[in-house]
Short mmCIF file of C-alpha atoms and ligand atoms in Angstrom, two decimals:
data_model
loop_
_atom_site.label_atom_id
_atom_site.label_comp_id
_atom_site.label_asym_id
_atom_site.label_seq_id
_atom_site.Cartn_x
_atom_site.Cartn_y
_atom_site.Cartn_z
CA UNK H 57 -40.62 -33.76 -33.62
CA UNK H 58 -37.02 -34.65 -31.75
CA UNK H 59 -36.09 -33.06 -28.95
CA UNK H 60 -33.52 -31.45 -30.96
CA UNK H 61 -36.23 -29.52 -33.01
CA UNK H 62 -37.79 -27.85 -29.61
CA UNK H 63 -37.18 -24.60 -29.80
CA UNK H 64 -34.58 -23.46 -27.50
CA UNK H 65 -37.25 -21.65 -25.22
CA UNK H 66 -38.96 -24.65 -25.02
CA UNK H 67 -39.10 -25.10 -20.81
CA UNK H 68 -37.67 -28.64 -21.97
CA UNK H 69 -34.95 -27.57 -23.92
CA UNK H 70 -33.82 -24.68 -21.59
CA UNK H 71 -34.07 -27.74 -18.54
CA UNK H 72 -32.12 -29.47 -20.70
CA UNK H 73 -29.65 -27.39 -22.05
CA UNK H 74 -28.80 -25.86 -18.29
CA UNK H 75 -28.63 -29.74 -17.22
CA UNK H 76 -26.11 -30.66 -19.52
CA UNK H 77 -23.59 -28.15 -19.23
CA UNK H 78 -24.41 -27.53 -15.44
CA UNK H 79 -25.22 -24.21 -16.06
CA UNK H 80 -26.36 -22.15 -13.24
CA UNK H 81 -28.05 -19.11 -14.13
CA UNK H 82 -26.01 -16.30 -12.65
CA UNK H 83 -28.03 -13.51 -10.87
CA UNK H 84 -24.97 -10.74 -10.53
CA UNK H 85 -25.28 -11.14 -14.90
CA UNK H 86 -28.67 -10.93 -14.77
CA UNK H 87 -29.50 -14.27 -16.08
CA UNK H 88 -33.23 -15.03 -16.47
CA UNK H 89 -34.22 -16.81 -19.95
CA UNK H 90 -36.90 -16.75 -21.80
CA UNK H 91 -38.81 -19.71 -21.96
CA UNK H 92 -42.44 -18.34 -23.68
CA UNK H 93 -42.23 -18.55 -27.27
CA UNK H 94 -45.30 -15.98 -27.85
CA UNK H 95 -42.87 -13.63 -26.08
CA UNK H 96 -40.28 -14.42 -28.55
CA UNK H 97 -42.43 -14.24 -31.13
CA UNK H 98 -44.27 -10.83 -30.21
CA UNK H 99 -40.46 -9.25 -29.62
CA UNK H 100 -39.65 -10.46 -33.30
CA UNK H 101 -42.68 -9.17 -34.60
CA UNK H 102 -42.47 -5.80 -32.58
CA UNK H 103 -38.87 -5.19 -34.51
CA UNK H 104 -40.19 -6.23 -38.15
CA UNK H 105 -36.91 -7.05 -39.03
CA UNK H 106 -36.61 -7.89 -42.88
CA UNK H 107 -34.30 -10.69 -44.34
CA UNK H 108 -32.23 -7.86 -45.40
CA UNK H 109 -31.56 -6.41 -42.49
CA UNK H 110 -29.44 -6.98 -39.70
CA UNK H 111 -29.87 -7.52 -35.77
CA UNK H 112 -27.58 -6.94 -33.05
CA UNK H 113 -28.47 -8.89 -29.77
CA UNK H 114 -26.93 -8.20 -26.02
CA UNK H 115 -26.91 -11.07 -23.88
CA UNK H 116 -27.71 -14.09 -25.81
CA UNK H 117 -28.14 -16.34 -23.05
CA UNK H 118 -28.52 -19.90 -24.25
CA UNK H 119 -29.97 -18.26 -27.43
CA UNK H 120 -33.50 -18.35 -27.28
CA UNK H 121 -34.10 -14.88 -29.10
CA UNK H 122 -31.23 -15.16 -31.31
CA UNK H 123 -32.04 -18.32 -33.08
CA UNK H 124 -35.44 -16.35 -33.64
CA UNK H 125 -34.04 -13.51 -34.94
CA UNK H 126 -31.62 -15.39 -37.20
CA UNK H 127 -35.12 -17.44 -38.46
CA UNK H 128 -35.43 -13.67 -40.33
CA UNK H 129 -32.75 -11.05 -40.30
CA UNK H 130 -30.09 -11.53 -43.03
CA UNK H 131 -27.23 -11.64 -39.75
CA UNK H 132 -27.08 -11.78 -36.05
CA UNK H 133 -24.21 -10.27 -33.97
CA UNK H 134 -24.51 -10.95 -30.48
CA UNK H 135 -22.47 -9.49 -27.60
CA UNK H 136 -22.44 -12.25 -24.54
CA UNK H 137 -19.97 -11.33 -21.64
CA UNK H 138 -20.54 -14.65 -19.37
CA UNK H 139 -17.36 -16.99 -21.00
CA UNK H 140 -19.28 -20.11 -19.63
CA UNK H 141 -22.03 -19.28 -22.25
CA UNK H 142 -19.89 -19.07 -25.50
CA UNK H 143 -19.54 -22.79 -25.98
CA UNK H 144 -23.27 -23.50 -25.13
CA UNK H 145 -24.36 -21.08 -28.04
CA UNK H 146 -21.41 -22.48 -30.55
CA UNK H 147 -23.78 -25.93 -30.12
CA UNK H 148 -27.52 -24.54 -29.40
CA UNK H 149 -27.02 -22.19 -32.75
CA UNK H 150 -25.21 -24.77 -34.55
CA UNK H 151 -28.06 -24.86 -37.23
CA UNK H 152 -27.38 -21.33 -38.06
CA UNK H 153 -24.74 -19.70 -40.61
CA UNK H 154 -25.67 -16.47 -39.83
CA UNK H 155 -24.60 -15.90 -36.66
CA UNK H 156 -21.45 -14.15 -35.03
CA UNK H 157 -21.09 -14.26 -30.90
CA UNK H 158 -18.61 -12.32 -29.48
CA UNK H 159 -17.62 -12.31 -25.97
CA UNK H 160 -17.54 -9.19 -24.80
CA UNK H 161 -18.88 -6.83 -22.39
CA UNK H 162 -21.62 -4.47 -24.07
CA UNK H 163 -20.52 -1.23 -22.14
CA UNK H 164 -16.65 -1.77 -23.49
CA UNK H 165 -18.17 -2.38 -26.85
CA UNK H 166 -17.76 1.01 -29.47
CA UNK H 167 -20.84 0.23 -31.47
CA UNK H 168 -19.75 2.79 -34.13
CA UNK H 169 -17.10 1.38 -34.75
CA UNK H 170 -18.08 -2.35 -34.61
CA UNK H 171 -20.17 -1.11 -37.45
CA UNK H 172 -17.68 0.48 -39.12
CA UNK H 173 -15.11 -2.84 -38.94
CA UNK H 174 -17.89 -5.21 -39.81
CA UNK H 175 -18.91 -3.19 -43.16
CA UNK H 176 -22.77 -2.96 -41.94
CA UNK H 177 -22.91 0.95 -42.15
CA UNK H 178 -25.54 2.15 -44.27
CA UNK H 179 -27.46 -1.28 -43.57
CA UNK H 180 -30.79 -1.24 -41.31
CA UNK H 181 -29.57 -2.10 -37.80
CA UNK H 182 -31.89 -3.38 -35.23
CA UNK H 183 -30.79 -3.78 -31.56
CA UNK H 184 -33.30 -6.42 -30.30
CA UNK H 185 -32.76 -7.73 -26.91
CA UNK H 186 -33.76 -8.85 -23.47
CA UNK H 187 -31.47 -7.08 -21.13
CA UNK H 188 -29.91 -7.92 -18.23
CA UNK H 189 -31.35 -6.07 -15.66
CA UNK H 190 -28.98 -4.85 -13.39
CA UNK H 191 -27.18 -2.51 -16.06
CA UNK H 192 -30.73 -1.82 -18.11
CA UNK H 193 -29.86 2.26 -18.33
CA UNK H 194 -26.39 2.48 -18.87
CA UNK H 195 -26.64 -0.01 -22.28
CA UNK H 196 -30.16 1.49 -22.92
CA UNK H 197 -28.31 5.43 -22.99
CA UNK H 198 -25.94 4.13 -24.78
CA UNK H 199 -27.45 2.94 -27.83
CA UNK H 200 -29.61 6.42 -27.75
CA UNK H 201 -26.98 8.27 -27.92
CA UNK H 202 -24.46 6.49 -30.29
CA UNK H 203 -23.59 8.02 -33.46
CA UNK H 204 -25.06 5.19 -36.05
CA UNK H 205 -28.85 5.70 -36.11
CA UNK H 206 -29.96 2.24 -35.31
CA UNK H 207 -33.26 2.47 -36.77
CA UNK H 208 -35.36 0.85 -34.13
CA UNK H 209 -34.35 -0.59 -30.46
CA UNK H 210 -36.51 -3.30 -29.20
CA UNK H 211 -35.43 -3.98 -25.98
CA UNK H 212 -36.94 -6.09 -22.84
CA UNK H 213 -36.72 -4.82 -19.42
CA UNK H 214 -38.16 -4.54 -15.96
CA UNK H 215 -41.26 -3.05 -16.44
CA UNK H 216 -40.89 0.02 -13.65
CA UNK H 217 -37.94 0.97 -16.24
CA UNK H 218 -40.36 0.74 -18.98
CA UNK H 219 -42.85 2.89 -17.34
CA UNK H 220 -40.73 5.63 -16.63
CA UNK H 221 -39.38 5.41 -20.40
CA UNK H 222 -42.85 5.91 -21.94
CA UNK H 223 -44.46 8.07 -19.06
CA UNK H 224 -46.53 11.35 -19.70
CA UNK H 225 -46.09 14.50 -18.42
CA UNK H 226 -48.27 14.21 -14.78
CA UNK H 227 -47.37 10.91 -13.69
CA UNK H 228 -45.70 9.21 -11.05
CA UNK H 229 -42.91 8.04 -13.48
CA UNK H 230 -42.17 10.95 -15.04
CA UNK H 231 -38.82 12.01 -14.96
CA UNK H 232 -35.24 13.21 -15.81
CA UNK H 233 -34.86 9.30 -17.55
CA UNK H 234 -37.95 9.96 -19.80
CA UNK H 235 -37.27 13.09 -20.77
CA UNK H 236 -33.77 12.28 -22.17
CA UNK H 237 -35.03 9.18 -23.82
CA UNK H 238 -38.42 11.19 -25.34
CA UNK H 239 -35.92 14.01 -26.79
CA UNK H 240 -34.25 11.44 -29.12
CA UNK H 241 -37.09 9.19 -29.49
CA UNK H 242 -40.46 7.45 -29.73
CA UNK H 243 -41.50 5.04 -27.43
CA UNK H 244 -44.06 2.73 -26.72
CA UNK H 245 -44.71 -0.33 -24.49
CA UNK H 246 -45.25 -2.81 -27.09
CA UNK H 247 -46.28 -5.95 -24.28
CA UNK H 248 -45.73 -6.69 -20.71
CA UNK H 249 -44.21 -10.18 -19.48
CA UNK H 250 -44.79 -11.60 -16.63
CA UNK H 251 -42.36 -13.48 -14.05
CA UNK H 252 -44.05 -17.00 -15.23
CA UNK H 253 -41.84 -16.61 -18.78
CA UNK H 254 -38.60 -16.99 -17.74
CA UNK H 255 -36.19 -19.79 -15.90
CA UNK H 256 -35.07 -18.85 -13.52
CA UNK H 257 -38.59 -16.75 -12.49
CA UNK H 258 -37.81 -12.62 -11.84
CA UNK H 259 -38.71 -10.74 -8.74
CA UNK H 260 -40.06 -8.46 -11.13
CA UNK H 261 -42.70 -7.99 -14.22
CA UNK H 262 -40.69 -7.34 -17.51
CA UNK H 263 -41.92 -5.35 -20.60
CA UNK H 264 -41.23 -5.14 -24.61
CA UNK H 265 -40.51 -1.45 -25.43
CA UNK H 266 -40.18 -0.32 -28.91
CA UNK H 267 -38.04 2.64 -29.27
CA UNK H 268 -37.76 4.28 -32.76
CA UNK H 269 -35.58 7.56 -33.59
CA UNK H 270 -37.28 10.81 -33.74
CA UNK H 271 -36.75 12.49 -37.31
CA UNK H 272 -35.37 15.16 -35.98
CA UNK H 273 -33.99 14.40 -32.53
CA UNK H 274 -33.58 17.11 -30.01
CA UNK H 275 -34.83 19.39 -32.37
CA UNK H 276 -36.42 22.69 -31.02
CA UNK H 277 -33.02 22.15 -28.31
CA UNK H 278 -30.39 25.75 -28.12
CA UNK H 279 -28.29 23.12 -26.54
CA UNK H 280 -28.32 19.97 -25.48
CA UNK H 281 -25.72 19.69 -22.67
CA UNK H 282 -27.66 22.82 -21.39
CA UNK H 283 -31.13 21.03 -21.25
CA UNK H 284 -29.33 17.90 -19.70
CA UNK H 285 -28.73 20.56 -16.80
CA UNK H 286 -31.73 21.62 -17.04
CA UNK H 287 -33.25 18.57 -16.53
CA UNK H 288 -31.23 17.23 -14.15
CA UNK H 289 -31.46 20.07 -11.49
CA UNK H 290 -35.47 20.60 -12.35
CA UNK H 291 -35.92 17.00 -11.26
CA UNK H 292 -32.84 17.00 -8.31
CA UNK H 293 -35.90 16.92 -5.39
CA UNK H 294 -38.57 15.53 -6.67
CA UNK H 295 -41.05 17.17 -4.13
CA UNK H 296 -39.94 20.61 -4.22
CA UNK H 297 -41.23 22.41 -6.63
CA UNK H 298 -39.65 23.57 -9.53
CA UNK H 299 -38.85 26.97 -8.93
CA UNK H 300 -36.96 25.87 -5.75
CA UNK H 301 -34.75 23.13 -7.66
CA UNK H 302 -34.04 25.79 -10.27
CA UNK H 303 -33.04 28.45 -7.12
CA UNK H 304 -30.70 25.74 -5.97
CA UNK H 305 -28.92 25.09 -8.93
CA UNK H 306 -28.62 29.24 -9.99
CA UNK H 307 -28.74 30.77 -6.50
CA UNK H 308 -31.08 31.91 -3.90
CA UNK H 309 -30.84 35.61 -4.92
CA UNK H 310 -33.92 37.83 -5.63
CA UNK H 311 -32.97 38.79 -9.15
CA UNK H 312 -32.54 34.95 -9.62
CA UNK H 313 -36.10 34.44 -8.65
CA UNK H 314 -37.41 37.09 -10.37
CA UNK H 315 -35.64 36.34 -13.85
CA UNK H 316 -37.30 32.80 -13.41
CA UNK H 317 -40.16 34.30 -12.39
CA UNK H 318 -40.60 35.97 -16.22
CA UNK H 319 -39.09 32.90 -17.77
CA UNK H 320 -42.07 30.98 -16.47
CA UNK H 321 -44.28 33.19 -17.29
CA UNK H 322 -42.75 33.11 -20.45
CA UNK H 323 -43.54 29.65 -21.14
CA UNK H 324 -46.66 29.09 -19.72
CA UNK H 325 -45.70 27.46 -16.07
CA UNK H 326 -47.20 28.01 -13.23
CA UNK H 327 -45.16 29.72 -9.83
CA UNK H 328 -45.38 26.72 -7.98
CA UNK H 329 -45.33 24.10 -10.49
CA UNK H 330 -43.45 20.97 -10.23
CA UNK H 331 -41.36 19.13 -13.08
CA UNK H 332 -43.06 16.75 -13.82
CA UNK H 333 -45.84 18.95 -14.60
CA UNK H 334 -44.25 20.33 -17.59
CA UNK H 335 -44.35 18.76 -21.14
CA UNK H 336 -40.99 18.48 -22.94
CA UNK H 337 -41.57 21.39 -25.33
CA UNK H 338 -42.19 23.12 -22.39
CA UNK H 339 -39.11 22.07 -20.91
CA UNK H 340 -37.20 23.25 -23.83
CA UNK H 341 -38.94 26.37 -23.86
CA UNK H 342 -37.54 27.07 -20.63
CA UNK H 343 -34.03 25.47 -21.20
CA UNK H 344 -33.66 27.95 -23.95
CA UNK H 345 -34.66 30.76 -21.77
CA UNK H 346 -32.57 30.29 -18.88
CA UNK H 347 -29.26 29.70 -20.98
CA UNK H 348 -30.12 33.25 -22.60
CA UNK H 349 -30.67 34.46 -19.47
CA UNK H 350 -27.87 33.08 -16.61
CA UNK H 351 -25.46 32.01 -19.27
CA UNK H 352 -24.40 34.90 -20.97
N1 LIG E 685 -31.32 -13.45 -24.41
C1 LIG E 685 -31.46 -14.51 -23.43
C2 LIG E 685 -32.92 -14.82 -23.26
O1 LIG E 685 -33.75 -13.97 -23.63
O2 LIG E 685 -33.26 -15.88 -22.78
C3 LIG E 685 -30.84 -14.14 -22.09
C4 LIG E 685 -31.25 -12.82 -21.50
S1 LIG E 685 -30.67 -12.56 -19.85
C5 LIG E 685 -31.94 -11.50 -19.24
C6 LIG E 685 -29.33 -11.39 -20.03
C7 LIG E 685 -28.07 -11.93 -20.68
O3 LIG E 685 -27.14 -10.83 -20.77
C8 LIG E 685 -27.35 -13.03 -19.94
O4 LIG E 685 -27.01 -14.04 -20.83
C9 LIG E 685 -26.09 -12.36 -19.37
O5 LIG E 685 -24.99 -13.23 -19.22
C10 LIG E 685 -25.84 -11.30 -20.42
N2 LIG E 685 -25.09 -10.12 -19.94
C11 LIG E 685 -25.09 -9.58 -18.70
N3 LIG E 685 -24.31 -8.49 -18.65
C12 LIG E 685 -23.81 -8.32 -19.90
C13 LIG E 685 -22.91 -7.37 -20.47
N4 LIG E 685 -22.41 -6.38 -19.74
N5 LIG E 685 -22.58 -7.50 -21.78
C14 LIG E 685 -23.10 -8.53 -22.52
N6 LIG E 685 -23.94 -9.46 -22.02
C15 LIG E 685 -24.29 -9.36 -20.73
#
């Protein structure tokens, strides 16, 4: 096999490749690439993209992944926002017709409409990426949120992210984060990484979610903007309890306390429960409840 053929994960390759355009990997971009091609394999896997189907990629790197996701999706668009990078992926995935890099910053990006433009709507879209770090939430909300139903998001990230993604009512890392993620859609860890996998090495553990859209996302949900306020003031002091984050955000009166008094009663939770005691179709139980009651 020539050099050429490593795969560009290879630890040679990657040396090689960072040698020879005097790349430096940049920490304030989150810059850490994979160099473990099980991992690359496993993320590929994890997505079960289909040669008819199409991936989108943030942060290409030196393009480990994306060389393995153009192996099997019918096209790649990738979104890289380091300039330095663009001509070291024009060479690395110069095998591949089936590619598009754009260099852009993902948060400027209007995925709908990049969709639209590119004449992919009504295709299978896949968002399957190792993320940079430092902005894991903002892009992760994002893609939740957007209008085109990507139909599954298969996305890397620290692992203390990942946790609090997948987390069950009751634990540590439950929170206002999982609770908008779990309204809009399934998630699972699929694999943790660890810091050995990637040049240069993380401070921190990574993990593989899998995030697919709920049938029927916020369903059971009055109103959404609503339950984000909900959610948000529930979870504003984490060791108060949840009766006293709710008094906050209403009012400290005694009709206020007794109204959420019978609204908790209502649904099951106890006086001095805490949020992250409550399931989410508790939680929307009692979102439903207070708009009747305090906005009318
Ligand atoms: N995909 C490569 C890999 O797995 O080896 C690199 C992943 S590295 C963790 C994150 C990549 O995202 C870097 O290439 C970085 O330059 C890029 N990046 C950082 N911020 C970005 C942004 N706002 N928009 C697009 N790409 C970004």
């Amino acid at each position: 096999m020539t050099q050429n053929r490593l795969s560009i994960s290879d630890p040679i390759r990657t040396n090689d490749i960072l040698r020879k355009y005097k790349l430096r990997a940049k920490k304030s971009l989150g810059q850490n690439f994979l160099t473990n091609e099980k991992v690359l394999n496993d993320i590929v896997d994890a997505s079960q993209l289909q040669p008819d189907e199409i991936a989108i990629e943030i942060g290409p790197g030196i393009g480990a992944l994306t060389e393995k996701l153009a192996q099997v999706a019918e096209k790649v668009f990738a979104f890289e926002v380091d300039q330095n990078l663009i001509p070291v992926l024009a060479d690395t995935l110069s095998d591949y017709d089936n590619i598009e890099v754009f260099n852009q910053d993902i948060l400027d990006v209007d995925l709908d409409q990049f969709v639209k433009d590119h004449g992919i709507e009504g295709k299978t879209i896949k968002v399957v990426t190792n993320l940079p770090y430092y902005i894991t939430t903002p892009i992760m909300l994002n893609l939740i949120n957007s209008d085109y139903p990507f139909q599954a998001l298969v996305l890397m990230m620290q692992k203390e992210v990942a946790e609090r993604i997948t987390a069950e009512p009751g634990h540590r890392q439950y929170g206002s984060l999982t609770i908008g993620v779990q309204t809009l859609m399934k998630t699972r860890i699929d694999r943790i990484v660890g810091k050995n996998s990637f040049i240069p090495r993380p401070k921190v553990d990574s993990a593989v979610v899998v995030l697919e859209r709920l049938e029927h996302p916020n369903e059971g949900i009055n109103d959404p903007k609503y339950f984000n306020k909900v959610i948000r003031s529930s979870f504003a002091q984490k060791r108060k309890s949840l009766m006293n984050n709710l008094l906050n955000w209403q009012g400290r009166t005694d009709d206020n306390r007794a109204a959420i008094k019978q609204i908790f009663a209502d649904c099951d939770v106890a006086e001095n429960a805490r949020a992250e005691q409550l399931s989410i179709p508790q939680f929307k139980e009692m979102a439903n409840e207070l708009q009747e009651t305090f906005s009318k």
